[in-house]
mmCIF file of C-alpha atoms in Angstrom:
data_model
loop_
_atom_site.group_PDB
_atom_site.id
_atom_site.type_symbol
_atom_site.label_atom_id
_atom_site.label_comp_id
_atom_site.label_asym_id
_atom_site.label_seq_id
_atom_site.Cartn_x
_atom_site.Cartn_y
_atom_site.Cartn_z
ATOM 1 C CA MET A 15 64.884 85.416 106.056
ATOM 2 C CA ASN A 16 63.135 88.268 104.204
ATOM 3 C CA ILE A 17 60.210 87.896 101.890
ATOM 4 C CA SER A 18 62.637 87.826 98.708
ATOM 5 C CA ALA A 19 64.712 85.119 99.943
ATOM 6 C CA LEU A 20 61.317 82.985 100.756
ATOM 7 C CA ALA A 21 60.204 83.473 97.401
ATOM 8 C CA CYS A 22 63.379 82.535 95.695
ATOM 9 C CA SER A 23 63.664 79.354 98.170
ATOM 10 C CA ALA A 24 59.879 78.480 97.041
ATOM 11 C CA ILE A 25 60.528 78.948 93.444
ATOM 12 C CA LEU A 26 63.879 76.864 93.663
ATOM 13 C CA ILE A 27 61.959 73.986 95.305
ATOM 14 C CA ALA A 28 59.159 74.090 92.800
ATOM 15 C CA GLY A 29 61.726 74.336 89.873
ATOM 16 C CA CYS A 30 63.893 71.451 91.022
ATOM 17 C CA GLY A 31 61.544 68.471 90.842
ATOM 18 C CA ASN A 32 62.447 65.268 89.177
ATOM 19 C CA ALA A 33 60.524 65.593 86.100
ATOM 20 C CA PRO A 34 61.470 68.088 83.454
ATOM 21 C CA GLU A 35 59.414 71.139 82.528
ATOM 22 C CA LYS A 36 57.901 70.987 79.095
ATOM 23 C CA THR A 37 57.483 74.357 77.280
ATOM 24 C CA GLY A 38 53.941 73.523 76.062
ATOM 25 C CA GLN A 39 52.746 73.067 79.557
ATOM 26 C CA VAL A 40 54.097 76.593 80.912
ATOM 27 C CA GLN A 41 51.978 79.831 80.256
ATOM 28 C CA ALA A 42 54.292 82.527 78.939
ATOM 29 C CA VAL A 43 54.408 85.645 81.015
ATOM 30 C CA ASP A 44 55.582 89.352 80.415
ATOM 31 C CA THR A 45 59.195 89.404 80.903
ATOM 32 C CA SER A 46 60.023 92.791 79.332
ATOM 33 C CA ALA A 47 60.440 94.466 82.625
ATOM 34 C CA LEU A 48 63.191 92.100 83.522
ATOM 35 C CA ALA A 49 66.623 92.960 82.832
ATOM 36 C CA HIS A 50 68.453 90.440 80.548
ATOM 37 C CA VAL A 51 72.042 89.311 79.909
ATOM 38 C CA GLN A 52 72.917 87.149 76.987
ATOM 39 C CA ALA A 53 75.185 84.032 77.826
ATOM 40 C CA SER A 54 78.007 84.401 75.251
ATOM 41 C CA MET A 55 81.352 82.880 74.570
ATOM 42 C CA THR A 56 84.039 84.917 75.689
ATOM 43 C CA ARG A 57 87.972 84.344 75.752
ATOM 44 C CA VAL A 58 89.067 84.282 79.266
ATOM 45 C CA ASP A 59 92.194 83.192 81.096
ATOM 46 C CA ARG A 60 92.510 79.726 82.183
ATOM 47 C CA GLU A 61 93.745 79.859 85.782
ATOM 48 C CA ILE A 62 94.932 77.663 88.595
ATOM 49 C CA GLU A 63 94.363 78.706 92.388
ATOM 50 C CA LEU A 64 96.923 77.998 94.907
ATOM 51 C CA ASP A 65 97.173 79.099 98.484
ATOM 52 C CA GLY A 66 99.517 81.776 99.422
ATOM 53 C CA ILE A 67 100.562 83.664 102.510
ATOM 54 C CA VAL A 68 100.798 87.514 102.668
ATOM 55 C CA GLU A 69 103.942 88.895 103.917
ATOM 56 C CA ALA A 70 105.344 92.491 104.151
ATOM 57 C CA VAL A 71 107.992 93.707 101.673
ATOM 58 C CA ASN A 72 109.357 96.235 103.997
ATOM 59 C CA ARG A 73 110.183 94.355 107.458
ATOM 60 C CA ALA A 74 112.905 95.875 109.568
ATOM 61 C CA THR A 75 114.342 95.522 113.133
ATOM 62 C CA VAL A 76 115.506 98.977 114.361
ATOM 63 C CA SER A 77 118.832 98.616 116.430
ATOM 64 C CA ALA A 78 120.369 101.155 118.869
ATOM 65 C CA GLN A 79 123.407 103.187 117.200
ATOM 66 C CA THR A 80 124.815 104.544 120.472
ATOM 67 C CA SER A 81 125.263 103.504 123.963
ATOM 68 C CA GLY A 82 123.032 104.356 127.018
ATOM 69 C CA GLN A 83 119.812 103.347 128.804
ATOM 70 C CA ILE A 84 116.325 103.281 127.408
ATOM 71 C CA GLU A 85 114.590 106.309 128.403
ATOM 72 C CA SER A 86 111.180 105.840 126.731
ATOM 73 C CA LEU A 87 109.424 103.641 124.397
ATOM 74 C CA PRO A 88 106.219 105.683 123.220
ATOM 75 C CA PHE A 89 104.912 102.861 120.846
ATOM 76 C CA ASP A 90 104.109 99.022 121.818
ATOM 77 C CA VAL A 91 103.218 96.069 119.868
ATOM 78 C CA GLY A 92 100.242 96.613 117.427
ATOM 79 C CA ASP A 93 100.712 100.376 117.213
ATOM 80 C CA VAL A 94 100.624 101.972 113.970
ATOM 81 C CA VAL A 95 103.785 104.572 113.644
ATOM 82 C CA PRO A 96 103.873 107.215 111.117
ATOM 83 C CA ALA A 97 107.063 107.759 109.320
ATOM 84 C CA GLY A 98 109.670 109.963 111.293
ATOM 85 C CA SER A 99 108.083 109.347 114.611
ATOM 86 C CA VAL A 100 110.073 109.061 117.695
ATOM 87 C CA ILE A 101 109.951 105.307 118.573
ATOM 88 C CA ALA A 102 112.851 105.287 121.448
ATOM 89 C CA ARG A 103 114.792 107.679 123.449
ATOM 90 C CA ILE A 104 118.091 106.810 124.979
ATOM 91 C CA THR A 105 119.815 108.624 127.866
ATOM 92 C CA ASP A 106 122.421 111.462 126.312
ATOM 93 C CA THR A 107 124.610 112.224 129.395
ATOM 94 C CA GLN A 108 127.525 110.683 127.577
ATOM 95 C CA GLN A 109 126.759 111.822 124.298
ATOM 96 C CA GLN A 110 125.982 115.466 125.402
ATOM 97 C CA ALA A 111 129.441 115.616 127.347
ATOM 98 C CA GLY A 112 131.193 114.362 124.122
ATOM 99 C CA VAL A 113 129.584 117.184 122.087
ATOM 100 C CA ASN A 114 130.744 119.739 124.717
ATOM 101 C CA ALA A 115 134.386 118.315 124.695
ATOM 102 C CA ALA A 116 134.537 118.146 120.864
ATOM 103 C CA ARG A 117 133.267 121.720 120.563
ATOM 104 C CA ALA A 118 136.022 122.946 123.141
ATOM 105 C CA GLN A 119 138.520 121.126 121.129
ATOM 106 C CA LEU A 120 137.448 122.725 117.957
ATOM 107 C CA GLN A 121 137.571 126.157 119.589
ATOM 108 C CA GLU A 122 141.271 125.504 120.766
ATOM 109 C CA ALA A 123 142.024 124.183 117.336
ATOM 110 C CA LYS A 124 140.624 127.377 115.784
ATOM 111 C CA ALA A 125 142.617 129.664 118.318
ATOM 112 C CA ARG A 126 145.769 127.814 117.491
ATOM 113 C CA PHE A 127 145.360 128.330 113.910
ATOM 114 C CA ASN A 128 144.788 131.920 113.973
ATOM 115 C CA GLU A 129 147.990 132.291 115.842
ATOM 116 C CA ALA A 130 149.746 130.254 113.428
ATOM 117 C CA ASN A 131 148.337 132.069 110.373
ATOM 118 C CA GLN A 132 149.203 135.504 112.048
ATOM 119 C CA GLN A 133 152.624 134.185 112.394
ATOM 120 C CA LEU A 134 152.847 133.316 108.777
ATOM 121 C CA LYS A 135 151.621 136.740 107.673
ATOM 122 C CA ARG A 136 154.493 138.378 109.880
ATOM 123 C CA ILE A 137 157.184 136.280 108.593
ATOM 124 C CA GLU A 138 156.004 136.592 104.970
ATOM 125 C CA GLU A 139 156.888 140.056 104.950
ATOM 126 C CA VAL A 140 160.108 139.696 106.590
ATOM 127 C CA PHE A 141 161.134 136.944 104.252
ATOM 128 C CA ALA A 142 160.129 139.127 101.302
ATOM 129 C CA LYS A 143 162.799 141.591 102.514
ATOM 130 C CA GLY A 144 165.530 138.616 102.727
ATOM 131 C CA ALA A 145 165.714 138.959 106.703
ATOM 132 C CA VAL A 146 164.941 135.301 107.357
ATOM 133 C CA SER A 147 166.026 132.151 105.746
ATOM 134 C CA GLN A 148 164.017 129.841 103.512
ATOM 135 C CA ALA A 149 164.087 127.031 106.374
ATOM 136 C CA GLU A 150 162.498 129.396 109.078
ATOM 137 C CA PHE A 151 159.822 130.391 106.504
ATOM 138 C CA ASP A 152 159.266 126.796 105.663
ATOM 139 C CA GLN A 153 159.074 126.031 109.270
ATOM 140 C CA VAL A 154 156.238 128.645 110.192
ATOM 141 C CA LYS A 155 154.320 127.809 106.915
ATOM 142 C CA ALA A 156 154.316 124.157 108.050
ATOM 143 C CA ALA A 157 153.082 125.230 111.594
ATOM 144 C CA GLN A 158 150.180 127.068 109.992
ATOM 145 C CA GLN A 159 149.159 123.982 107.567
ATOM 146 C CA SER A 160 149.283 121.669 110.729
ATOM 147 C CA ALA A 161 147.272 124.145 112.676
ATOM 148 C CA ALA A 162 144.702 124.140 109.861
ATOM 149 C CA ALA A 163 144.650 120.193 109.654
ATOM 150 C CA ARG A 164 143.942 120.082 113.620
ATOM 151 C CA VAL A 165 141.043 122.405 112.815
ATOM 152 C CA ASP A 166 139.531 120.112 110.246
ATOM 153 C CA SER A 167 140.193 117.020 112.616
ATOM 154 C CA ALA A 168 138.377 118.860 115.345
ATOM 155 C CA GLN A 169 135.514 119.710 113.074
ATOM 156 C CA ALA A 170 135.047 116.209 112.238
ATOM 157 C CA ALA A 171 135.223 115.189 115.971
ATOM 158 C CA LEU A 172 132.363 117.444 116.617
ATOM 159 C CA ASN A 173 130.312 116.041 113.557
ATOM 160 C CA ASP A 174 130.772 112.733 114.970
ATOM 161 C CA ALA A 175 129.986 113.735 118.551
ATOM 162 C CA VAL A 176 126.648 115.495 117.396
ATOM 163 C CA GLN A 177 125.655 112.302 115.228
ATOM 164 C CA ARG A 178 126.148 110.122 118.315
ATOM 165 C CA LEU A 179 123.844 112.670 120.126
ATOM 166 C CA ASP A 180 121.376 112.511 117.542
ATOM 167 C CA TYR A 181 121.333 108.610 117.746
ATOM 168 C CA THR A 182 119.832 108.797 121.388
ATOM 169 C CA ILE A 183 116.750 109.759 119.428
ATOM 170 C CA VAL A 184 115.540 106.878 117.305
ATOM 171 C CA VAL A 185 112.864 107.510 114.575
ATOM 172 C CA ALA A 186 110.871 105.204 112.398
ATOM 173 C CA PRO A 187 112.413 104.831 108.942
ATOM 174 C CA TYR A 188 108.857 104.403 107.466
ATOM 175 C CA SER A 189 105.149 103.882 108.236
ATOM 176 C CA GLY A 190 104.412 100.748 109.501
ATOM 177 C CA ILE A 191 103.182 98.641 112.556
ATOM 178 C CA VAL A 192 105.148 97.594 115.474
ATOM 179 C CA VAL A 193 105.284 93.691 115.651
ATOM 180 C CA ARG A 194 107.722 93.068 118.544
ATOM 181 C CA ARG A 195 109.164 95.087 121.180
ATOM 182 C CA LEU A 196 112.560 93.919 122.035
ATOM 183 C CA VAL A 197 113.791 95.895 124.825
ATOM 184 C CA ASP A 198 112.193 97.550 127.916
ATOM 185 C CA VAL A 199 112.382 101.008 129.545
ATOM 186 C CA GLY A 200 115.526 101.065 131.609
ATOM 187 C CA ALA A 201 117.432 98.520 129.768
ATOM 188 C CA THR A 202 121.210 99.170 128.872
ATOM 189 C CA VAL A 203 121.754 99.274 125.244
ATOM 190 C CA ALA A 204 125.123 99.254 123.045
ATOM 191 C CA PRO A 205 125.224 99.801 119.141
ATOM 192 C CA GLY A 206 123.727 97.053 117.311
ATOM 193 C CA THR A 207 121.221 96.139 120.199
ATOM 194 C CA PRO A 208 117.709 95.292 118.599
ATOM 195 C CA LEU A 209 115.072 97.626 119.799
ATOM 196 C CA LEU A 210 111.679 97.231 117.858
ATOM 197 C CA GLU A 211 110.697 95.089 114.918
ATOM 198 C CA GLY A 212 108.173 96.456 112.434
ATOM 199 C CA ILE A 213 106.417 96.048 109.103
ATOM 200 C CA ALA A 214 104.972 98.343 106.632
ATOM 201 C CA LEU A 215 101.282 97.518 105.686
ATOM 202 C CA ASP A 216 101.375 99.800 102.539
ATOM 203 C CA ASN A 217 103.717 97.251 100.641
ATOM 204 C CA LEU A 218 102.724 93.704 100.577
ATOM 205 C CA ARG A 219 103.164 90.633 98.462
ATOM 206 C CA VAL A 220 102.110 87.126 98.604
ATOM 207 C CA ARG A 221 104.368 84.061 98.747
ATOM 208 C CA VAL A 222 103.153 80.895 96.797
ATOM 209 C CA ASN A 223 104.853 77.613 96.402
ATOM 210 C CA VAL A 224 104.071 76.753 92.791
ATOM 211 C CA PRO A 225 104.758 73.266 91.482
ATOM 212 C CA GLN A 226 107.209 72.691 88.732
ATOM 213 C CA GLN A 227 104.677 71.794 86.139
ATOM 214 C CA TYR A 228 103.058 75.146 85.953
ATOM 215 C CA ILE A 229 106.217 77.305 85.901
ATOM 216 C CA ALA A 230 106.601 77.279 82.331
ATOM 217 C CA PRO A 231 103.243 78.789 81.609
ATOM 218 C CA LEU A 232 103.624 81.294 84.623
ATOM 219 C CA ARG A 233 107.036 82.506 83.035
ATOM 220 C CA SER A 234 104.991 82.974 79.581
ATOM 221 C CA HIS A 235 101.923 84.811 80.927
ATOM 222 C CA ARG A 236 103.076 86.511 84.343
ATOM 223 C CA GLN A 237 99.588 87.220 85.369
ATOM 224 C CA ALA A 238 98.144 86.660 88.502
ATOM 225 C CA ARG A 239 95.355 87.994 90.828
ATOM 226 C CA VAL A 240 94.897 87.628 94.591
ATOM 227 C CA VAL A 241 91.400 86.507 95.854
ATOM 228 C CA THR A 242 90.607 87.509 99.457
ATOM 229 C CA ASP A 243 88.223 85.680 101.813
ATOM 230 C CA ALA A 244 85.520 88.495 100.939
ATOM 231 C CA GLY A 245 85.645 87.490 97.302
ATOM 232 C CA GLN A 246 87.610 90.724 96.394
ATOM 233 C CA SER A 247 90.043 90.339 93.503
ATOM 234 C CA ILE A 248 93.481 92.179 93.422
ATOM 235 C CA ALA A 249 95.467 92.107 90.374
ATOM 236 C CA ALA A 250 99.262 91.575 91.176
ATOM 237 C CA ALA A 251 101.513 94.442 90.160
ATOM 238 C CA GLN A 252 104.247 92.272 89.395
ATOM 239 C CA LEU A 253 105.272 88.362 89.549
ATOM 240 C CA ARG A 254 108.742 87.308 90.712
ATOM 241 C CA ILE A 255 109.790 83.872 89.699
ATOM 242 C CA PRO A 256 112.879 82.255 90.955
ATOM 243 C CA PRO A 257 115.357 80.832 88.590
ATOM 244 C CA SER A 258 115.487 77.429 90.591
ATOM 245 C CA ALA A 259 113.198 75.124 92.591
ATOM 246 C CA ASP A 260 113.253 74.063 96.148
ATOM 247 C CA VAL A 261 115.265 70.730 96.096
ATOM 248 C CA GLN A 262 112.971 69.062 98.621
ATOM 249 C CA SER A 263 109.559 70.280 97.401
ATOM 250 C CA GLN A 264 110.601 70.630 93.659
ATOM 251 C CA SER A 265 108.343 73.913 93.950
ATOM 252 C CA PHE A 266 109.118 77.523 93.244
ATOM 253 C CA ALA A 267 108.541 80.145 95.608
ATOM 254 C CA VAL A 268 106.827 82.827 93.478
ATOM 255 C CA LEU A 269 106.311 86.381 94.890
ATOM 256 C CA ALA A 270 103.021 88.165 93.849
ATOM 257 C CA GLU A 271 103.505 91.670 94.595
ATOM 258 C CA LEU A 272 100.418 93.811 95.390
ATOM 259 C CA PRO A 273 99.740 97.168 94.373
ATOM 260 C CA ALA A 274 100.812 99.980 96.825
ATOM 261 C CA GLN A 275 98.085 101.370 99.138
ATOM 262 C CA GLN A 276 95.694 98.400 98.379
ATOM 263 C CA GLU A 277 92.604 98.606 100.309
ATOM 264 C CA ALA A 278 91.537 95.120 100.846
ATOM 265 C CA GLY A 279 92.646 94.945 104.575
ATOM 266 C CA LEU A 280 95.175 92.258 104.030
ATOM 267 C CA LEU A 281 97.587 91.567 106.837
ATOM 268 C CA PRO A 282 100.983 89.670 106.752
ATOM 269 C CA GLY A 283 100.684 86.168 107.714
ATOM 270 C CA THR A 284 97.118 85.463 106.608
ATOM 271 C CA LEU A 285 96.118 82.986 103.928
ATOM 272 C CA VAL A 286 94.743 83.763 100.542
ATOM 273 C CA LYS A 287 94.125 82.231 97.346
ATOM 274 C CA VAL A 288 96.195 83.314 94.065
ATOM 275 C CA ALA A 289 94.945 82.570 90.686
ATOM 276 C CA PHE A 290 97.736 82.342 88.161
ATOM 277 C CA ALA A 291 97.069 82.703 84.286
ATOM 278 C CA ILE A 292 98.045 79.470 82.536
ATOM 279 C CA GLY A 293 96.580 80.077 79.176
ATOM 280 C CA SER A 294 93.263 81.201 77.623
ATOM 281 C CA GLY A 295 90.148 79.688 76.012
ATOM 282 C CA GLU A 296 86.211 80.429 74.921
ATOM 283 C CA GLN A 297 83.914 80.105 77.827
ATOM 284 C CA ILE A 298 80.594 81.429 78.961
ATOM 285 C CA ILE A 299 81.004 83.960 81.683
ATOM 286 C CA LEU A 300 77.904 85.743 83.588
ATOM 287 C CA PRO A 301 77.777 88.647 86.001
ATOM 288 C CA ASP A 302 77.743 87.158 89.853
ATOM 289 C CA SER A 303 74.541 88.846 90.211
ATOM 290 C CA ALA A 304 72.749 86.725 87.849
ATOM 291 C CA ILE A 305 73.593 83.689 89.594
ATOM 292 C CA ALA A 306 71.035 82.189 92.345
ATOM 293 C CA ARG A 307 72.927 80.262 95.195
ATOM 294 C CA ARG A 308 70.848 78.823 97.752
ATOM 295 C CA GLY A 309 72.759 76.345 99.885
ATOM 296 C CA GLU A 310 74.298 73.666 97.439
ATOM 297 C CA ILE A 311 71.961 74.777 94.680
ATOM 298 C CA THR A 312 73.502 77.053 91.983
ATOM 299 C CA GLY A 313 71.619 78.096 88.878
ATOM 300 C CA VAL A 314 70.129 80.678 86.697
ATOM 301 C CA TYR A 315 66.649 81.746 85.183
ATOM 302 C CA VAL A 316 66.592 81.277 81.548
ATOM 303 C CA ASP A 317 64.126 83.385 79.419
ATOM 304 C CA GLU A 318 62.804 81.479 76.454
ATOM 305 C CA LYS A 319 60.208 83.547 74.583
ATOM 306 C CA GLY A 320 58.760 84.530 77.822
ATOM 307 C CA VAL A 321 58.843 81.228 79.348
ATOM 308 C CA LEU A 322 61.220 81.284 82.237
ATOM 309 C CA SER A 323 62.985 78.165 83.449
ATOM 310 C CA PHE A 324 65.380 77.470 86.363
ATOM 311 C CA ARG A 325 68.532 75.777 84.950
ATOM 312 C CA TYR A 326 71.152 74.432 87.096
ATOM 313 C CA VAL A 327 74.823 75.451 86.201
ATOM 314 C CA ARG A 328 78.183 74.491 87.220
ATOM 315 C CA THR A 329 80.382 77.580 87.860
ATOM 316 C CA GLY A 330 84.066 77.824 87.764
ATOM 317 C CA THR A 331 86.640 80.500 88.382
ATOM 318 C CA THR A 332 85.272 83.984 89.723
ATOM 319 C CA LEU A 333 86.915 86.843 87.549
ATOM 320 C CA GLY A 334 88.061 89.871 88.961
ATOM 321 C CA ASP A 335 85.544 92.144 87.161
ATOM 322 C CA GLY A 336 82.517 90.762 88.993
ATOM 323 C CA THR A 337 81.975 87.778 86.624
ATOM 324 C CA THR A 338 81.993 83.945 86.923
ATOM 325 C CA VAL A 339 82.807 81.404 84.425
ATOM 326 C CA ILE A 340 80.023 78.925 83.546
ATOM 327 C CA LEU A 341 81.475 75.574 83.163
ATOM 328 C CA ALA A 342 77.935 73.662 82.192
ATOM 329 C CA GLY A 343 74.566 74.141 82.286
ATOM 330 C CA LEU A 344 73.914 77.073 79.452
ATOM 331 C CA SER A 345 74.346 77.412 75.787
ATOM 332 C CA ASP A 346 75.731 80.078 73.898
ATOM 333 C CA GLY A 347 73.067 82.672 73.178
ATOM 334 C CA GLN A 348 70.550 81.982 75.879
ATOM 335 C CA GLN A 349 69.014 84.906 77.791
ATOM 336 C CA VAL A 350 69.528 84.954 81.555
ATOM 337 C CA ILE A 351 67.442 87.212 83.858
ATOM 338 C CA SER A 352 70.000 89.547 85.618
ATOM 339 C CA ASP A 353 68.263 89.684 88.980
ATOM 340 C CA PRO A 354 67.201 86.062 90.207
ATOM 341 C CA VAL A 355 65.002 87.682 92.867
ATOM 342 C CA ALA A 356 62.928 89.445 90.473
ATOM 343 C CA ALA A 357 62.825 86.331 88.207
ATOM 344 C CA ALA A 358 61.397 84.421 91.100
ATOM 345 C CA ASN A 359 58.527 86.774 91.460
ATOM 346 C CA VAL A 360 57.646 86.660 87.644
ATOM 347 C CA TYR A 361 58.450 82.748 87.768
ATOM 348 C CA LYS A 362 55.538 82.311 90.336
ATOM 349 C CA GLN A 363 53.028 83.883 87.721
ATOM 350 C CA GLN A 364 53.630 80.790 85.400
ATOM 351 C CA ARG A 365 50.813 78.219 85.757
ATOM 352 C CA VAL A 366 51.507 74.701 84.622
ATOM 353 C CA ALA A 367 48.766 73.088 82.814
ATOM 354 C CA ILE A 368 49.410 69.270 82.908
ATOM 355 C CA SER A 369 47.500 67.719 80.020
ATOM 356 C CA GLN A 370 45.551 64.510 80.921
#
């Protein structure tokens, strides 16, 4: 324990006796060097705090889109995967053969089309001179059109074969982390076989079961903030409130979406507190740094014309801007020392002169 903490503890013990201090018995000291903050009534949101579970908005199971054997799985459970990274390779022998066959069929179809096209050009010249009948001309023209259609069909077959070959390399649809590996290297897969399950950590939300009596003010205010274990407050980007409640619990599964790229270190599946605004009112607020907390003792140092006194306070909600609501123990307009450690050192300079 450092010297400042020892000093504060000693002062708290001295200031927490059963007999209240009398201003006339305490010698005033110079408090001009201490930073002060005035306790003033401020309009703040009235909130309720409920437990919520963090979950990922983007959670997907990547499945195979072609047949073959798993050749490699570069990532395992817990690995961070950048978007576009190869997460699985499937043997491509059958797919490569399909591409080669489709390419050969396309070349054959093009050759037949060229032949039919040349034949059409020759008969057009003869037809123009009236040397062949209309029926013969129509027959050659139909053959040329049929050959052109076979080229289109062969090209579509080649495109499909190339796509099947591309499916042998599976890439991550977005940046995230692998949470489940559903196949092993060497396993035979078919279209639809699940391979890996992953989640994106840059797009999270919190699911909260809200009792029905709070839904009306929630719909009216639509404000919430997520409070982490470390005390960090994150304003929800959006609230999604379902139109109906769960039949069994009579609660609403409200989703509080977190801002993208939040840096609080939240992970899916963890428990957090969510503070929902349900109204507003006038309350005293103080900076967190001005409140002294020693075990179960919570108080502040009040300056009354150079005389310091330690006041027990009852605190309420910790707000997102580094301030805390004071429910009891302070009055509007009182001067509070911003630094409790510095106040404790000055407090020791006061000498109580008890009259006989």
